Structure formats: structure tokens, C-alpha cells
Amino acid sequence: MHPSHMHIKHWPVGERPREKLLSEGASELSNAELLAIFLGSGLRGQDAIGTSRELLAAAGQLRGLLDREPGDLVRLPGLGPARACRLSAALELSRRHLEAEVQRGSEMLDADAAGRYFTSRLRPRKQEVFAALFLDTRHRALAFEELFSGSINQAQVHPREVLRRALAHNAAAVIVGHNHPSGHPEPSSADRSLTRRLHSALGLLDIRLIDHLVIGDGTPISMAARGWV
């Protein structure tokens, strides 16, 4: 009998999610396996992985699940008030972990680290939001601010306000980013034009624009990596 038709406790040890996590690491587990560990048990007549797959399908896969408010989570199959609260709390702990790294003054020059931080802050937002991470001369974080928000399609960003906030923080460098609620992270011509305007405005006062990140589904787009900063 295939493991998917048996209770998890009867699966081969190497295929059980918890044992697999301990032996191979969390990164080796599928979304359904990770969610199964969180759930602990499935709905009546299902194992935890079966319920996890049903839950992901109903939510629109992982992003559709993780971006939901607690009140919406309660109505999904396999979740009730207690599990919905635990899942929301786990997500908030993850966001606060990333924020704690910034507050400790860790360097944010690494594109992956900056991308993870901006993603955690901006991807759940339903409107387009433009934010800036202000850095000191050693490129340690001074502050993160959401500066502009707009309609689902665009945010009206004023370079002078970014410059004003950079001066207020005595920043030597800035990383900016915004989300595309559609999920498509490809920068528009307007995004590239804004990047050039920000680069010029900040450069007049010797403040370096390190990157402009565009957040959608998947990996954020780094304009610096494309040579546009």
C-alpha cells in the first residue's frame, strides 16, 4: 500500500514529515509536509498531509494561505480558531525575526537579505506600498518607513519626500522597494523612471541609492542586479 493511503505513523520512517525534517532539514520538505507538521493531525478520514493539500488548494496555494487575515483563515478546511491563531502568530514571529535583524543593525547590502525583509513587510499588502530602508555609513539599518501607498495599480512617489526622510535619519544610503499586488514583479517603465529620479535626487546630497526592489510572487526583482541603479 502506498504511504499516501496509510496513516502517517505507519509510513516508512524516512518519509514521515517530522523525521524527515530532523534528518534532512526543513528546507527539504514540501509546503504540504511543512503544513502537516503545523497541523499535527488531519480532518476525519484524512492524514495531516491530505488535509494540508486540501487546505492549500482551497486557499490558492501557499501565498494565498499566508496572506489571509485570521478571520479568513478560520473558514478554511482543516483550520479552526485555535489553528488559525497559531498560524497567524507563527507568521508574525517570522516577520518580527526579520525585523529584529534589522534593529540589531545588521548589514543589509546582501540583496537576498534585503529582499526577504521587504517581502515580509510588503507582499501581504493589498495596495501598492512604497517603502525605504535608511542606512548609516556602514550600511547598517537606521529605520524602515512606509512612505507612500496608492491604488492597486500605482503609488504616487515624490523623491523630495524620500530625500527629506533620509536627511531626518542622517542616512548615508537608502534601499527602496514597492510591491506589485498583482503578483507580477517585473518592473514597469514608470518603476525604472522613478529609480533614475531617486538616484539623481539622493546623489545631489551624496546619499547612495543602493537598490530598488520590486516585490511580487517569487523572488523580488533587484534593479541594482539589472544595472538600473
CSV table of C-alpha atoms in Angstrom, one decimal:
chain,number,residue,atom,x,y,z
A,1,MET,CA,0.0,0.0,0.0
A,2,HIS,CA,1.3,3.4,-0.9
A,3,PRO,CA,2.2,5.7,2.1
A,4,SER,CA,-0.4,8.3,1.0
A,5,HIS,CA,-3.2,5.7,1.8
A,6,MET,CA,-1.9,5.0,5.3
A,7,HIS,CA,-1.8,7.0,8.5
A,8,ILE,CA,1.5,8.9,8.8
A,9,LYS,CA,2.6,6.8,11.8
A,10,HIS,CA,2.6,3.7,9.5
A,11,TRP,CA,4.7,5.4,6.8
A,12,PRO,CA,8.4,4.5,6.4
A,13,VAL,CA,10.4,6.5,8.9
A,14,GLY,CA,12.3,8.4,6.2
A,15,GLU,CA,9.1,9.6,4.7
A,16,ARG,CA,7.4,10.9,7.8
A,17,PRO,CA,7.5,14.8,7.8
A,18,ARG,CA,8.8,15.2,11.3
A,19,GLU,CA,11.5,12.6,10.9
A,20,LYS,CA,12.4,13.9,7.5
A,21,LEU,CA,12.7,17.4,8.9
A,22,LEU,CA,15.1,16.2,11.7
A,23,SER,CA,17.2,14.2,9.3
A,24,GLU,CA,17.3,16.4,6.2
A,25,GLY,CA,16.3,19.9,7.4
A,26,ALA,CA,13.1,21.9,7.0
A,27,SER,CA,14.1,23.2,3.5
A,28,GLU,CA,13.8,19.7,2.1
A,29,LEU,CA,10.1,19.4,3.0
A,30,SER,CA,7.3,20.4,0.6
A,31,ASN,CA,4.7,23.0,1.5
A,32,ALA,CA,2.2,20.3,2.3
A,33,GLU,CA,4.7,18.5,4.6
A,34,LEU,CA,5.6,21.6,6.5
A,35,LEU,CA,1.9,22.5,6.9
A,36,ALA,CA,1.2,18.9,8.1
A,37,ILE,CA,3.7,19.3,10.9
A,38,PHE,CA,2.0,22.5,11.9
A,39,LEU,CA,-1.5,21.0,11.8
A,40,GLY,CA,-0.4,17.8,13.7
A,41,SER,CA,-3.5,15.8,12.5
A,42,GLY,CA,-5.9,15.8,9.6
A,43,LEU,CA,-9.6,16.0,9.2
A,44,ARG,CA,-11.6,12.9,10.0
A,45,GLY,CA,-10.7,10.2,7.5
A,46,GLN,CA,-7.5,12.0,6.3
A,47,ASP,CA,-3.9,12.2,7.4
A,48,ALA,CA,-2.3,15.6,8.1
A,49,ILE,CA,-0.7,15.8,4.6
A,50,GLY,CA,-4.0,15.0,2.9
A,51,THR,CA,-5.7,17.8,4.9
A,52,SER,CA,-2.7,20.1,4.1
A,53,ARG,CA,-3.0,19.6,0.4
A,54,GLU,CA,-6.8,20.2,0.6
A,55,LEU,CA,-6.1,23.4,2.6
A,56,LEU,CA,-3.5,24.7,0.1
A,57,ALA,CA,-5.8,24.0,-2.8
A,58,ALA,CA,-8.7,25.8,-1.2
A,59,ALA,CA,-6.5,28.8,-0.2
A,60,GLY,CA,-4.9,29.3,-3.6
A,61,GLN,CA,-1.6,27.6,-2.6
A,62,LEU,CA,0.9,28.9,-0.1
A,63,ARG,CA,0.8,32.7,-0.7
A,64,GLY,CA,-3.0,32.6,-0.8
A,65,LEU,CA,-2.9,30.9,2.6
A,66,LEU,CA,-0.2,33.0,4.3
A,67,ASP,CA,-1.6,36.4,3.2
A,68,ARG,CA,-5.0,35.8,4.7
A,69,GLU,CA,-6.3,37.6,7.8
A,70,PRO,CA,-7.0,35.4,10.9
A,71,GLY,CA,-10.8,35.8,10.3
A,72,ASP,CA,-10.5,34.4,6.8
A,73,LEU,CA,-8.2,31.5,7.9
A,74,VAL,CA,-10.9,30.2,10.3
A,75,ARG,CA,-13.2,29.4,7.4
A,76,LEU,CA,-10.7,27.2,5.5
A,77,PRO,CA,-10.9,23.4,5.7
A,78,GLY,CA,-8.7,22.0,8.4
A,79,LEU,CA,-8.4,25.2,10.4
A,80,GLY,CA,-10.5,26.4,13.3
A,81,PRO,CA,-10.0,29.4,15.6
A,82,ALA,CA,-7.1,27.8,17.5
A,83,ARG,CA,-5.1,26.7,14.5
A,84,ALA,CA,-5.8,30.0,12.6
A,85,CYS,CA,-4.5,31.9,15.6
A,86,ARG,CA,-1.4,29.7,15.8
A,87,LEU,CA,-0.7,30.1,12.1
A,88,SER,CA,-1.1,33.9,12.3
A,89,ALA,CA,1.2,34.0,15.3
A,90,ALA,CA,3.8,31.9,13.6
A,91,LEU,CA,3.8,34.3,10.6
A,92,GLU,CA,4.1,37.3,12.8
A,93,LEU,CA,7.0,35.7,14.7
A,94,SER,CA,8.8,35.2,11.4
A,95,ARG,CA,8.2,38.8,10.4
A,96,ARG,CA,9.5,40.0,13.8
A,97,HIS,CA,12.6,37.8,13.5
A,98,LEU,CA,13.5,39.6,10.2
A,99,GLU,CA,12.8,43.0,11.8
A,100,ALA,CA,14.9,42.1,14.8
A,101,GLU,CA,17.9,41.5,12.5
A,102,VAL,CA,17.4,45.0,11.1
A,103,GLN,CA,17.0,46.5,14.5
A,104,ARG,CA,20.3,44.9,15.6
A,105,GLY,CA,22.0,46.9,12.9
A,106,SER,CA,22.9,44.0,10.6
A,107,GLU,CA,24.2,44.9,7.2
A,108,MET,CA,21.6,44.9,4.5
A,109,LEU,CA,23.8,45.1,1.4
A,110,ASP,CA,23.1,41.5,0.7
A,111,ALA,CA,20.3,41.5,-1.9
A,112,ASP,CA,18.8,38.3,-0.6
A,113,ALA,CA,18.5,39.6,3.0
A,114,ALA,CA,17.0,42.9,1.8
A,115,GLY,CA,14.6,41.1,-0.5
A,116,ARG,CA,13.4,38.9,2.3
A,117,TYR,CA,12.8,41.8,4.6
A,118,PHE,CA,10.9,43.9,2.1
A,119,THR,CA,8.9,40.9,1.0
A,120,SER,CA,7.8,40.2,4.6
A,121,ARG,CA,6.7,43.8,5.0
A,122,LEU,CA,5.1,44.5,1.6
A,123,ARG,CA,3.9,41.3,-0.1
A,124,PRO,CA,0.8,40.8,2.1
A,125,ARG,CA,-0.4,44.4,1.3
A,126,LYS,CA,-3.5,44.7,-0.9
A,127,GLN,CA,-2.5,48.1,-2.2
A,128,GLU,CA,0.8,49.2,-3.7
A,129,VAL,CA,3.1,50.5,-1.0
A,130,PHE,CA,6.5,52.2,-1.4
A,131,ALA,CA,8.9,51.9,1.5
A,132,ALA,CA,12.5,52.8,2.3
A,133,LEU,CA,15.2,51.3,4.5
A,134,PHE,CA,17.6,54.0,5.6
A,135,LEU,CA,21.2,53.1,6.3
A,136,ASP,CA,24.2,54.6,8.0
A,137,THR,CA,27.8,55.0,6.6
A,138,ARG,CA,28.5,51.3,7.4
A,139,HIS,CA,25.2,50.3,5.7
A,140,ARG,CA,23.6,49.3,9.0
A,141,ALA,CA,19.9,49.9,9.3
A,142,LEU,CA,18.7,53.1,10.9
A,143,ALA,CA,14.9,52.9,10.1
A,144,PHE,CA,12.3,51.4,7.8
A,145,GLU,CA,9.4,53.6,6.7
A,146,GLU,CA,6.4,53.1,4.5
A,147,LEU,CA,6.3,56.4,2.7
A,148,PHE,CA,3.6,56.2,0.1
A,149,SER,CA,0.6,54.0,-0.7
A,150,GLY,CA,-1.7,54.2,-3.7
A,151,SER,CA,-4.3,52.4,-5.7
A,152,ILE,CA,-4.0,48.7,-6.8
A,153,ASN,CA,-2.1,49.9,-9.9
A,154,GLN,CA,0.3,52.7,-8.8
A,155,ALA,CA,1.7,54.7,-5.9
A,156,GLN,CA,2.5,58.4,-6.3
A,157,VAL,CA,6.1,58.6,-5.1
A,158,HIS,CA,7.7,62.0,-4.5
A,159,PRO,CA,11.6,61.9,-4.5
A,160,ARG,CA,11.7,65.0,-2.3
A,161,GLU,CA,9.9,63.1,0.5
A,162,VAL,CA,12.4,60.3,0.3
A,163,LEU,CA,15.2,62.8,0.4
A,164,ARG,CA,13.6,64.6,3.4
A,165,ARG,CA,13.3,61.4,5.4
A,166,ALA,CA,16.8,60.4,4.5
A,167,LEU,CA,18.1,63.7,5.9
A,168,ALA,CA,15.9,63.3,9.0
A,169,HIS,CA,17.7,60.0,9.7
A,170,ASN,CA,21.1,61.3,8.7
A,171,ALA,CA,21.2,58.4,6.3
A,172,ALA,CA,24.2,57.7,4.1
A,173,ALA,CA,22.4,55.2,1.9
A,174,VAL,CA,18.9,54.0,1.1
A,175,ILE,CA,17.3,50.8,-0.2
A,176,VAL,CA,13.8,51.4,-1.5
A,177,GLY,CA,11.1,48.9,-2.6
A,178,HIS,CA,7.5,48.6,-3.5
A,179,ASN,CA,5.0,45.8,-4.1
A,180,HIS,CA,3.0,44.7,-7.1
A,181,PRO,CA,-0.3,43.4,-5.6
A,182,SER,CA,-0.9,41.6,-8.9
A,183,GLY,CA,2.0,39.3,-8.1
A,184,HIS,CA,4.0,40.1,-11.2
A,185,PRO,CA,7.3,41.6,-10.0
A,186,GLU,CA,8.6,42.7,-13.4
A,187,PRO,CA,9.4,46.5,-13.2
A,188,SER,CA,7.4,48.8,-15.4
A,189,SER,CA,8.9,51.7,-17.3
A,190,ALA,CA,7.5,54.0,-14.6
A,191,ASP,CA,9.4,52.0,-12.0
A,192,ARG,CA,12.6,52.4,-13.9
A,193,SER,CA,12.0,56.2,-14.4
A,194,LEU,CA,11.3,56.6,-10.7
A,195,THR,CA,14.6,54.8,-9.9
A,196,ARG,CA,16.5,57.2,-12.0
A,197,ARG,CA,14.8,60.2,-10.4
A,198,LEU,CA,15.6,58.9,-6.9
A,199,HIS,CA,19.2,58.1,-7.8
A,200,SER,CA,19.7,61.7,-9.1
A,201,ALA,CA,17.9,63.4,-6.2
A,202,LEU,CA,19.7,61.4,-3.5
A,203,GLY,CA,23.0,61.7,-5.3
A,204,LEU,CA,22.9,65.5,-5.1
A,205,LEU,CA,23.4,65.2,-1.3
A,206,ASP,CA,25.8,62.3,-1.5
A,207,ILE,CA,23.2,59.8,-0.3
A,208,ARG,CA,23.6,56.5,-2.2
A,209,LEU,CA,20.6,54.6,-3.6
A,210,ILE,CA,21.7,51.0,-3.2
A,211,ASP,CA,18.8,49.2,-4.7
A,212,HIS,CA,15.1,49.4,-5.7
A,213,LEU,CA,13.3,46.2,-5.1
A,214,VAL,CA,10.0,45.2,-6.7
A,215,ILE,CA,8.0,42.6,-4.6
A,216,GLY,CA,5.6,40.2,-6.2
A,217,ASP,CA,5.3,36.4,-6.2
A,218,GLY,CA,8.5,34.5,-6.0
A,219,THR,CA,11.9,36.2,-5.8
A,220,PRO,CA,12.0,40.0,-5.7
A,221,ILE,CA,13.4,41.9,-8.6
A,222,SER,CA,16.6,43.8,-7.8
A,223,MET,CA,17.0,46.8,-10.1
A,224,ALA,CA,20.7,47.0,-9.0
A,225,ALA,CA,21.2,43.5,-10.1
A,226,ARG,CA,19.9,44.5,-13.6
A,227,GLY,CA,22.2,47.5,-13.7
A,228,TRP,CA,19.4,50.0,-13.4
A,229,VAL,CA,20.7,51.7,-10.2
